[in-house]
mmCIF file of C-alpha atoms in Angstrom:
data_model
loop_
_atom_site.group_PDB
_atom_site.id
_atom_site.type_symbol
_atom_site.label_atom_id
_atom_site.label_comp_id
_atom_site.label_asym_id
_atom_site.label_seq_id
_atom_site.Cartn_x
_atom_site.Cartn_y
_atom_site.Cartn_z
ATOM 1 C CA ASN K 17 1.620 -21.062 -18.940
ATOM 2 C CA ASN K 18 -1.499 -20.151 -20.959
ATOM 3 C CA ASP K 19 -1.978 -16.783 -19.229
ATOM 4 C CA VAL K 20 1.557 -15.722 -20.123
ATOM 5 C CA ASP K 21 1.155 -17.009 -23.688
ATOM 6 C CA ASN K 22 -2.129 -15.140 -24.054
ATOM 7 C CA HIS K 23 -0.569 -11.970 -22.645
ATOM 8 C CA HIS K 24 2.298 -12.164 -25.156
ATOM 9 C CA LEU K 25 -0.188 -12.889 -27.933
ATOM 10 C CA ALA K 26 -2.163 -9.751 -27.075
ATOM 11 C CA ILE K 27 1.044 -7.675 -27.073
ATOM 12 C CA ASN K 28 2.166 -9.122 -30.427
ATOM 13 C CA LYS K 29 -1.188 -8.210 -31.964
ATOM 14 C CA GLY K 30 -0.769 -4.622 -30.792
ATOM 15 C CA LEU K 31 -3.649 -4.684 -28.291
ATOM 16 C CA LEU K 32 -1.357 -3.883 -25.343
ATOM 17 C CA LYS K 33 1.476 -1.364 -25.527
ATOM 18 C CA ASN K 34 1.837 -0.748 -21.779
ATOM 19 C CA TYR K 35 -0.040 -2.028 -18.755
ATOM 20 C CA SER K 36 -2.439 0.928 -18.636
ATOM 21 C CA ASP K 37 -3.857 -0.317 -21.955
ATOM 22 C CA ILE K 38 -5.527 -3.261 -20.209
ATOM 23 C CA TYR K 39 -8.249 -0.826 -19.113
ATOM 24 C CA ASP K 40 -9.161 -0.220 -22.762
ATOM 25 C CA LEU K 41 -9.480 -3.927 -23.558
ATOM 26 C CA HIS K 42 -13.239 -3.966 -22.877
ATOM 27 C CA ARG K 43 -13.607 -1.817 -26.012
ATOM 28 C CA LYS K 44 -11.704 -4.435 -28.024
ATOM 29 C CA LYS K 45 -13.584 -7.521 -26.887
ATOM 30 C CA SER K 46 -14.510 -8.568 -30.435
ATOM 31 C CA GLU K 47 -10.851 -8.258 -31.520
ATOM 32 C CA ILE K 48 -9.659 -10.390 -28.588
ATOM 33 C CA LEU K 49 -12.222 -13.077 -29.388
ATOM 34 C CA LYS K 50 -10.738 -13.376 -32.875
ATOM 35 C CA LEU K 51 -7.283 -14.158 -31.440
ATOM 36 C CA GLU K 52 -6.086 -17.741 -31.356
ATOM 37 C CA ARG K 53 -6.476 -19.459 -27.929
ATOM 38 C CA PHE K 54 -8.852 -16.797 -26.569
ATOM 39 C CA GLY K 55 -12.194 -18.479 -25.827
ATOM 40 C CA LYS K 56 -15.285 -16.524 -24.755
ATOM 41 C CA LYS K 57 -15.027 -17.713 -21.123
ATOM 42 C CA SER K 58 -11.317 -16.813 -20.987
ATOM 43 C CA VAL K 59 -12.044 -13.297 -22.289
ATOM 44 C CA GLU K 60 -14.911 -12.811 -19.790
ATOM 45 C CA ASN K 61 -12.588 -13.872 -16.938
ATOM 46 C CA ILE K 62 -9.860 -11.463 -18.067
ATOM 47 C CA LEU K 63 -12.243 -8.500 -18.381
ATOM 48 C CA SER K 64 -13.863 -9.340 -15.024
ATOM 49 C CA ALA K 65 -10.441 -9.448 -13.283
ATOM 50 C CA ILE K 66 -9.493 -6.103 -14.861
ATOM 51 C CA GLU K 67 -12.739 -4.541 -13.625
ATOM 52 C CA GLU K 68 -12.200 -5.987 -10.117
ATOM 53 C CA SER K 69 -8.758 -4.351 -9.927
ATOM 54 C CA LYS K 70 -10.478 -0.942 -9.829
ATOM 55 C CA SER K 71 -11.682 -1.710 -6.305
ATOM 56 C CA ARG K 72 -8.155 -2.299 -4.972
ATOM 57 C CA PRO K 73 -7.083 0.221 -2.282
ATOM 58 C CA PHE K 74 -4.620 3.021 -3.019
ATOM 59 C CA ASP K 75 -1.632 1.325 -1.339
ATOM 60 C CA LYS K 76 -2.034 -1.769 -3.573
ATOM 61 C CA VAL K 77 -2.245 0.427 -6.688
ATOM 62 C CA LEU K 78 0.844 2.371 -5.571
ATOM 63 C CA PHE K 79 2.760 -0.892 -5.049
ATOM 64 C CA ALA K 80 1.660 -2.117 -8.496
ATOM 65 C CA LEU K 81 3.251 0.927 -10.184
ATOM 66 C CA GLY K 82 6.576 -0.861 -9.711
ATOM 67 C CA ILE K 83 8.540 2.021 -8.173
ATOM 68 C CA ARG K 84 12.048 0.815 -7.316
ATOM 69 C CA HIS K 85 12.519 -0.124 -3.624
ATOM 70 C CA ILE K 86 8.748 0.191 -2.915
ATOM 71 C CA GLY K 87 7.442 -3.061 -1.478
ATOM 72 C CA GLU K 88 3.928 -3.654 -0.173
ATOM 73 C CA ARG K 89 4.697 -2.418 3.349
ATOM 74 C CA THR K 90 6.397 0.775 2.143
ATOM 75 C CA ALA K 91 3.506 1.449 -0.256
ATOM 76 C CA LYS K 92 1.088 1.128 2.699
ATOM 77 C CA THR K 93 3.235 3.503 4.780
ATOM 78 C CA LEU K 94 3.264 6.083 1.964
ATOM 79 C CA ALA K 95 -0.482 5.756 1.353
ATOM 80 C CA ASP K 96 -1.251 6.128 5.078
ATOM 81 C CA ASN K 97 0.995 9.172 5.499
ATOM 82 C CA PHE K 98 0.184 11.096 2.307
ATOM 83 C CA GLY K 99 -3.343 9.936 1.522
ATOM 84 C CA SER K 100 -3.173 10.603 -2.235
ATOM 85 C CA VAL K 101 -0.825 10.290 -5.189
ATOM 86 C CA GLU K 102 -0.953 14.081 -5.729
ATOM 87 C CA LYS K 103 0.534 14.677 -2.280
ATOM 88 C CA ILE K 104 3.305 12.156 -2.974
ATOM 89 C CA ILE K 105 4.045 13.765 -6.362
ATOM 90 C CA ASN K 106 4.235 17.232 -4.771
ATOM 91 C CA ALA K 107 6.336 16.107 -1.783
ATOM 92 C CA GLY K 108 10.038 16.844 -1.801
ATOM 93 C CA GLU K 109 12.682 14.377 -0.716
ATOM 94 C CA GLU K 110 13.006 16.035 2.716
ATOM 95 C CA GLN K 111 9.286 15.660 3.435
ATOM 96 C CA ILE K 112 9.327 11.994 2.383
ATOM 97 C CA LEU K 113 12.327 11.346 4.647
ATOM 98 C CA THR K 114 10.411 12.566 7.714
ATOM 99 C CA ILE K 115 8.290 9.415 7.554
ATOM 100 C CA ASN K 116 9.372 6.643 9.875
ATOM 101 C CA GLU K 117 10.981 3.683 7.998
ATOM 102 C CA ILE K 118 11.625 5.708 4.813
ATOM 103 C CA GLY K 119 15.335 5.983 3.989
ATOM 104 C CA PRO K 120 17.278 8.027 1.384
ATOM 105 C CA SER K 121 17.254 5.367 -1.357
ATOM 106 C CA ILE K 122 13.450 5.007 -1.149
ATOM 107 C CA ALA K 123 12.878 8.784 -1.062
ATOM 108 C CA ASP K 124 15.205 9.298 -4.042
ATOM 109 C CA SER K 125 13.453 6.534 -5.995
ATOM 110 C CA ILE K 126 9.993 8.059 -5.388
ATOM 111 C CA VAL K 127 11.086 11.562 -6.445
ATOM 112 C CA LYS K 128 12.772 10.237 -9.616
ATOM 113 C CA PHE K 129 9.743 8.119 -10.560
ATOM 114 C CA PHE K 130 7.305 11.020 -10.344
ATOM 115 C CA LYS K 131 9.632 13.425 -12.168
ATOM 116 C CA ASP K 132 9.363 11.198 -15.255
ATOM 117 C CA LYS K 133 6.647 12.607 -17.556
ATOM 118 C CA MET K 134 5.861 9.153 -18.937
ATOM 119 C CA ASN K 135 5.138 7.889 -15.421
ATOM 120 C CA LEU K 136 2.903 10.898 -14.718
ATOM 121 C CA LYS K 137 0.964 10.242 -17.930
ATOM 122 C CA LEU K 138 0.603 6.598 -16.914
ATOM 123 C CA VAL K 139 -0.795 7.604 -13.493
ATOM 124 C CA GLU K 140 -3.274 9.980 -15.167
ATOM 125 C CA LYS K 141 -4.425 7.270 -17.559
ATOM 126 C CA LEU K 142 -4.890 4.753 -14.746
ATOM 127 C CA LYS K 143 -6.714 7.385 -12.691
ATOM 128 C CA LYS K 144 -9.126 8.053 -15.572
ATOM 129 C CA ALA K 145 -9.661 4.303 -15.919
ATOM 130 C CA GLY K 146 -11.037 4.302 -12.361
ATOM 131 C CA LEU K 147 -8.165 3.025 -10.203
ATOM 132 C CA LYS K 148 -7.914 4.409 -6.674
ATOM 133 C CA PHE K 149 -5.163 6.960 -6.177
ATOM 134 C CA GLU K 150 -6.203 8.191 -2.745
ATOM 135 C CA THR K 151 -7.107 6.520 0.521
ATOM 136 C CA GLU K 152 -10.743 6.263 1.466
ATOM 137 C CA LYS K 153 -11.727 8.724 4.146
ATOM 138 C CA LYS K 154 -12.342 6.751 7.311
ATOM 139 C CA THR K 155 -14.243 7.976 10.330
ATOM 140 C CA ARG K 156 -11.431 7.905 12.834
ATOM 141 C CA LYS K 157 -12.055 7.338 16.512
ATOM 142 C CA GLU K 158 -10.304 9.809 18.753
ATOM 143 C CA ASN K 159 -7.916 8.507 21.395
ATOM 144 C CA ILE K 160 -5.249 10.872 22.730
ATOM 145 C CA ASN K 161 -3.174 7.930 24.024
ATOM 146 C CA ILE K 162 -2.735 6.456 20.540
ATOM 147 C CA SER K 163 -3.311 9.186 17.934
ATOM 148 C CA ASN K 164 -0.042 10.213 16.195
ATOM 149 C CA ARG K 165 1.979 7.805 18.387
ATOM 150 C CA VAL K 166 4.359 5.225 16.901
ATOM 151 C CA PHE K 167 4.040 1.635 18.162
ATOM 152 C CA VAL K 168 6.232 -1.425 17.621
ATOM 153 C CA LEU K 169 4.717 -4.856 18.232
ATOM 154 C CA THR K 170 6.867 -7.749 19.419
ATOM 155 C CA GLY K 171 6.311 -11.210 20.847
ATOM 156 C CA THR K 172 3.044 -13.177 20.913
ATOM 157 C CA LEU K 173 -0.084 -11.392 22.120
ATOM 158 C CA ALA K 174 -2.682 -13.418 24.022
ATOM 159 C CA LYS K 175 -5.880 -11.669 22.890
ATOM 160 C CA TYR K 176 -5.040 -10.351 19.448
ATOM 161 C CA LYS K 177 -3.381 -11.447 16.266
ATOM 162 C CA ARG K 178 -0.681 -8.940 15.347
ATOM 163 C CA GLU K 179 -2.757 -7.714 12.360
ATOM 164 C CA GLU K 180 -5.737 -7.064 14.683
ATOM 165 C CA ALA K 181 -3.631 -5.021 17.127
ATOM 166 C CA GLN K 182 -2.159 -3.055 14.210
ATOM 167 C CA LYS K 183 -5.650 -2.278 12.873
ATOM 168 C CA ILE K 184 -6.809 -1.031 16.308
ATOM 169 C CA ILE K 185 -3.786 1.282 16.548
ATOM 170 C CA GLU K 186 -4.284 2.609 13.013
ATOM 171 C CA ASP K 187 -8.052 3.067 13.537
ATOM 172 C CA TYR K 188 -7.250 5.293 16.531
ATOM 173 C CA GLY K 189 -4.828 7.362 14.445
ATOM 174 C CA GLY K 190 -1.586 5.711 15.568
ATOM 175 C CA LYS K 191 1.174 4.190 13.450
ATOM 176 C CA VAL K 192 2.863 0.795 13.580
ATOM 177 C CA SER K 193 6.536 0.445 12.724
ATOM 178 C CA SER K 194 8.519 -2.738 12.154
ATOM 179 C CA SER K 195 11.659 -1.429 13.882
ATOM 180 C CA VAL K 196 12.468 0.307 17.159
ATOM 181 C CA SER K 197 14.048 3.762 16.971
ATOM 182 C CA LYS K 198 14.129 7.042 18.883
ATOM 183 C CA LYS K 199 10.874 7.903 17.057
ATOM 184 C CA THR K 200 9.088 4.948 18.715
ATOM 185 C CA ASP K 201 6.649 5.988 21.459
ATOM 186 C CA PHE K 202 5.576 2.559 22.734
ATOM 187 C CA ILE K 203 6.582 -1.050 22.306
ATOM 188 C CA LEU K 204 3.693 -3.459 22.851
ATOM 189 C CA ALA K 205 5.387 -6.610 24.138
ATOM 190 C CA GLY K 206 3.798 -10.051 24.243
ATOM 191 C CA ALA K 207 5.210 -13.402 25.315
ATOM 192 C CA GLU K 208 8.716 -14.312 24.137
ATOM 193 C CA ALA K 209 9.543 -10.771 23.039
ATOM 194 C CA GLY K 210 13.049 -10.714 21.601
ATOM 195 C CA SER K 211 15.699 -8.221 20.513
ATOM 196 C CA LYS K 212 13.197 -5.424 19.808
ATOM 197 C CA LEU K 213 12.278 -5.386 23.502
ATOM 198 C CA GLN K 214 15.919 -5.103 24.551
ATOM 199 C CA LYS K 215 16.529 -2.301 22.050
ATOM 200 C CA ALA K 216 13.465 -0.447 23.396
ATOM 201 C CA ILE K 217 14.832 -0.735 26.942
ATOM 202 C CA ASP K 218 18.266 0.495 25.761
ATOM 203 C CA LEU K 219 16.673 3.516 24.035
ATOM 204 C CA GLY K 220 14.350 4.283 26.947
ATOM 205 C CA VAL K 221 11.186 3.581 24.917
ATOM 206 C CA LYS K 222 8.131 2.913 27.093
ATOM 207 C CA VAL K 223 7.274 -0.808 27.137
ATOM 208 C CA ILE K 224 3.584 -1.671 27.607
ATOM 209 C CA SER K 225 1.818 -4.972 28.238
ATOM 210 C CA GLU K 226 -1.363 -6.118 26.547
ATOM 211 C CA ASN K 227 -3.384 -5.115 29.648
ATOM 212 C CA GLU K 228 -1.885 -1.617 29.596
ATOM 213 C CA PHE K 229 -2.671 -1.383 25.872
ATOM 214 C CA GLU K 230 -6.320 -2.245 26.548
ATOM 215 C CA LYS K 231 -6.501 0.456 29.258
ATOM 216 C CA MET K 232 -5.158 2.975 26.723
ATOM 217 C CA ILE K 233 -7.926 1.993 24.289
ATOM 218 C CA ARG K 234 -10.669 2.362 26.903
ATOM 219 C CA GLU K 235 -9.552 5.761 28.261
#
């Protein structure tokens, strides 16, 4: 499509050498306008989209780095647990493995990525360009029932969408996992809960209903 063609055109003209260079394009606006197929409106849209990307949260930026095995959910987990790219860079493989849902292949991939000097330079350049490499400090509500506890959600909840329940748990300092394990503290079970509920029962994980969850929030 035209966007891809334009991107290749910019690379061929030497305006982009790697993807961190897009944050220098505003300085080369006059050069871009001289390129074939780049109209003024198209250039304004490109530069506006680049500027907007600076407001993206840390987990989205981390995902966009393209670290092997790091999908959007894993990037969110890493961002929530470490809070900044510096803490991830300084973490050893053992520390990364203590996080629920993070396995050896992911931990190894993260360590290898941040050992590469080129990748570190890229992060520094993107940081200087204004991208977010730490999570915004949120005023967290205190709730001893939820803080530092791991929840798994299963089935259909009557009062909340799953994303809403997850946000409530995270706002109170808890964590939401996609799979049941011995590290799980509670499984919040709605209607038609499936295999996760059975696994929780087998492991002796406490199963709570939506009403019990709401009591935990209010206490």
